[in-house]
PDB file of C-alpha atoms and ligand atoms in Angstrom:
ATOM      1  CA  MET A   1       0.000   0.000   0.000  1.00 89.00           C
ATOM      2  CA  LEU A   2       1.233   3.469  -0.850  1.00 92.00           C
ATOM      3  CA  ILE A   3       1.708   5.675   2.213  1.00 96.00           C
ATOM      4  CA  LEU A   4       2.736   9.334   1.841  1.00 97.00           C
ATOM      5  CA  ASP A   5       3.536  11.800   4.631  1.00 97.00           C
ATOM      6  CA  CYS A   6       1.435  14.888   4.019  1.00 98.00           C
ATOM      7  CA  PRO A   7       3.765  17.905   4.417  1.00 97.00           C
ATOM      8  CA  CYS A   8       0.767  20.165   5.095  1.00 97.00           C
ATOM      9  CA  CYS A   9      -0.760  18.444   8.135  1.00 97.00           C
ATOM     10  CA  GLY A  10       2.057  16.042   9.029  1.00 96.00           C
ATOM     11  CA  ARG A  11      -0.073  12.879   8.912  1.00 97.00           C
ATOM     12  CA  ALA A  12       0.949   9.656   7.193  1.00 97.00           C
ATOM     13  CA  ALA A  13      -1.827   9.135   4.662  1.00 97.00           C
ATOM     14  CA  ASP A  14      -2.486   5.828   2.953  1.00 95.00           C
ATOM     15  CA  GLU A  15      -3.675   5.671  -0.627  1.00 93.00           C
ATOM     16  CA  THR A  16      -7.355   5.560   0.356  1.00 96.00           C
ATOM     17  CA  GLU A  17      -7.000   9.118   1.721  1.00 97.00           C
ATOM     18  CA  LEU A  18      -5.160  10.444  -1.332  1.00 97.00           C
ATOM     19  CA  GLU A  19      -6.110  11.604  -4.799  1.00 98.00           C
ATOM     20  CA  GLY A  20      -3.529  11.610  -7.583  1.00 96.00           C
ATOM     21  CA  GLY A  21      -3.032  14.754  -9.618  1.00 96.00           C
ATOM     22  CA  GLY A  22      -0.580  13.594 -12.267  1.00 94.00           C
ATOM     23  CA  GLU A  23       2.919  14.683 -13.057  1.00 95.00           C
ATOM     24  CA  ALA A  24       4.537  17.473 -11.019  1.00 95.00           C
ATOM     25  CA  HIS A  25       6.690  20.373 -12.192  1.00 93.00           C
ATOM     26  CA  LEU A  26       4.949  20.944 -15.531  1.00 91.00           C
ATOM     27  CA  THR A  27       5.936  24.133 -17.311  1.00 87.00           C
ATOM     28  CA  ARG A  28       2.956  26.298 -18.222  1.00 87.00           C
ATOM     29  CA  PHE A  29       3.636  28.628 -21.130  1.00 86.00           C
ATOM     30  CA  GLY A  30       2.160  32.078 -21.618  1.00 86.00           C
ATOM     31  CA  PRO A  31      -0.130  33.483 -24.316  1.00 87.00           C
ATOM     32  CA  GLY A  32       2.725  33.765 -26.831  1.00 90.00           C
ATOM     33  CA  ALA A  33       3.580  30.079 -26.622  1.00 91.00           C
ATOM     34  CA  SER A  34       3.947  27.977 -29.727  1.00 94.00           C
ATOM     35  CA  ASP A  35       1.453  25.256 -30.562  1.00 94.00           C
ATOM     36  CA  ASP A  36       4.104  22.642 -29.740  1.00 94.00           C
ATOM     37  CA  ASP A  37       4.679  24.103 -26.264  1.00 92.00           C
ATOM     38  CA  PHE A  38       0.923  24.260 -25.630  1.00 91.00           C
ATOM     39  CA  GLU A  39       0.456  20.677 -26.839  1.00 92.00           C
ATOM     40  CA  ARG A  40       3.316  19.517 -24.583  1.00 90.00           C
ATOM     41  CA  TYR A  41       1.732  21.242 -21.572  1.00 91.00           C
ATOM     42  CA  LEU A  42      -1.745  19.864 -22.238  1.00 91.00           C
ATOM     43  CA  PHE A  43      -1.124  16.338 -23.427  1.00 93.00           C
ATOM     44  CA  LEU A  44       2.415  15.006 -23.111  1.00 92.00           C
ATOM     45  CA  ARG A  45       3.380  13.384 -19.818  1.00 92.00           C
ATOM     46  CA  GLY A  46       6.339  11.382 -18.691  1.00 87.00           C
ATOM     47  CA  ASN A  47       5.710   7.758 -17.804  1.00 88.00           C
ATOM     48  CA  PRO A  48       9.043   6.730 -16.322  1.00 90.00           C
ATOM     49  CA  LYS A  49       9.921   3.352 -14.959  1.00 92.00           C
ATOM     50  CA  GLY A  50      11.627   4.508 -11.786  1.00 93.00           C
ATOM     51  CA  VAL A  51      11.777   7.887 -10.067  1.00 96.00           C
ATOM     52  CA  HIS A  52       8.766  10.084 -10.730  1.00 96.00           C
ATOM     53  CA  PHE A  53       7.575  13.410  -9.312  1.00 96.00           C
ATOM     54  CA  GLU A  54       3.829  13.566  -8.781  1.00 97.00           C
ATOM     55  CA  ARG A  55       1.052  15.810  -7.474  1.00 97.00           C
ATOM     56  CA  TRP A  56      -1.151  14.383  -4.727  1.00 98.00           C
ATOM     57  CA  ARG A  57      -4.041  15.772  -2.730  1.00 98.00           C
ATOM     58  CA  HIS A  58      -4.800  14.700   0.833  1.00 98.00           C
ATOM     59  CA  ALA A  59      -8.451  14.479  -0.178  1.00 97.00           C
ATOM     60  CA  TYR A  60      -9.788  12.739   2.948  1.00 97.00           C
ATOM     61  CA  GLY A  61      -7.493  14.608   5.325  1.00 96.00           C
ATOM     62  CA  CYS A  62      -6.510  18.257   5.234  1.00 97.00           C
ATOM     63  CA  GLY A  63      -7.556  18.589   1.568  1.00 97.00           C
ATOM     64  CA  LYS A  64      -4.337  20.262   0.445  1.00 98.00           C
ATOM     65  CA  TRP A  65      -2.119  19.511  -2.555  1.00 98.00           C
ATOM     66  CA  PHE A  66       1.499  18.444  -2.191  1.00 98.00           C
ATOM     67  CA  LEU A  67       4.228  16.858  -4.293  1.00 98.00           C
ATOM     68  CA  ALA A  68       5.898  13.488  -3.856  1.00 98.00           C
ATOM     69  CA  ALA A  69       8.962  11.771  -5.295  1.00 97.00           C
ATOM     70  CA  ARG A  70       8.590   8.028  -5.548  1.00 96.00           C
ATOM     71  CA  CYS A  71       9.646   5.028  -7.584  1.00 95.00           C
ATOM     72  CA  THR A  72       6.917   3.764  -9.891  1.00 93.00           C
ATOM     73  CA  THR A  73       8.206   0.190  -9.851  1.00 93.00           C
ATOM     74  CA  THR A  74       8.840  -0.354  -6.129  1.00 93.00           C
ATOM     75  CA  LEU A  75       6.534   2.325  -4.597  1.00 91.00           C
ATOM     76  CA  GLU A  76       9.552   3.497  -2.578  1.00 95.00           C
ATOM     77  CA  VAL A  77       8.881   7.064  -1.428  1.00 97.00           C
ATOM     78  CA  PHE A  78      11.847   9.453  -1.410  1.00 97.00           C
ATOM     79  CA  GLY A  79       9.954  12.311   0.183  1.00 97.00           C
ATOM     80  CA  THR A  80       7.075  14.750  -0.014  1.00 98.00           C
ATOM     81  CA  TYR A  81       7.180  18.538  -0.199  1.00 97.00           C
ATOM     82  CA  ALA A  82       5.042  21.631  -0.690  1.00 97.00           C
ATOM     83  CA  ALA A  83       3.041  21.995  -3.898  1.00 96.00           C
ATOM     84  CA  GLN A  84       4.355  25.543  -4.389  1.00 95.00           C
ATOM     85  CA  THR A  85       7.858  24.192  -5.038  1.00 94.00           C
ATOM     86  CA  THR A  86       8.958  24.642  -8.659  1.00 92.00           C
ATOM     87  CA  ALA A  87      11.737  22.031  -8.574  1.00 93.00           C
ATOM     88  CA  PRO A  88      12.564  19.094  -6.301  1.00 94.00           C
ATOM     89  CA  PRO A  89      14.224  20.387  -3.095  1.00 95.00           C
ATOM     90  CA  PRO A  90      17.889  19.443  -2.500  1.00 95.00           C
ATOM     91  CA  GLU A  91      17.036  17.064   0.357  1.00 96.00           C
ATOM     92  CA  ILE A  92      14.690  15.111  -1.931  1.00 96.00           C
ATOM     93  CA  VAL A  93      17.334  14.942  -4.674  1.00 95.00           C
ATOM     94  CA  ALA A  94      19.895  13.781  -2.068  1.00 96.00           C
ATOM     95  CA  ALA A  95      17.498  11.058  -0.852  1.00 96.00           C
ATOM     96  CA  ILE A  96      17.031   9.834  -4.419  1.00 97.00           C
ATOM     97  CA  LYS A  97      20.783   9.914  -5.159  1.00 96.00           C
ATOM     98  CA  ALA A  98      21.476   7.960  -1.947  1.00 96.00           C
ATOM     99  CA  ARG A  99      19.216   5.125  -3.146  1.00 95.00           C
ATOM    100  CA  ARG A 100      19.724   5.478  -6.930  1.00 94.00           C
ATOM    101  CA  PRO A 101      23.319   6.703  -7.522  1.00 93.00           C
ATOM    102  CA  ASN A 102      22.947   6.638 -11.321  1.00 92.00           C
ATOM    103  CA  TRP A 103      19.715   8.651 -11.351  1.00 92.00           C
ATOM    104  CA  GLU A 104      19.804  11.949 -13.273  1.00 88.00           C
ATOM    105  CA  ALA A 105      17.363  14.755 -12.519  1.00 81.00           C
ATOM    106  CA  PRO A 106      15.000  15.472 -15.446  1.00 74.00           C
ATOM    107  CA  VAL A 107      15.829  18.671 -17.325  1.00 67.00           C
TER     108      VAL A 107
HETATM  109 ZN1  LIG B   1      -2.732  16.601   4.943  1.00 91.68          ZN
END
């Protein structure tokens, strides 16, 4: 069972309390964006086998959104952090590197 620590209320929430929100750290382009950039924002998502950054909502808890780094194959959780974060925090990257030395952060 997937269990994530909600950084907003501090509770460990199991997957029955959570609602997935898809990939984290998407780049939203402005009104002058090209069609390709707009298509990428709307439709194209990563589907990695391994480390993935995701949006989650503590739907049956505090109700707030947060971000999580986890492995899609093992469900290993590397950490959770605030939804307002635009890139994975250094402590999350360090936790991933400690367990997956060959992992490279997505550009
Ligand atoms: Zn919460």
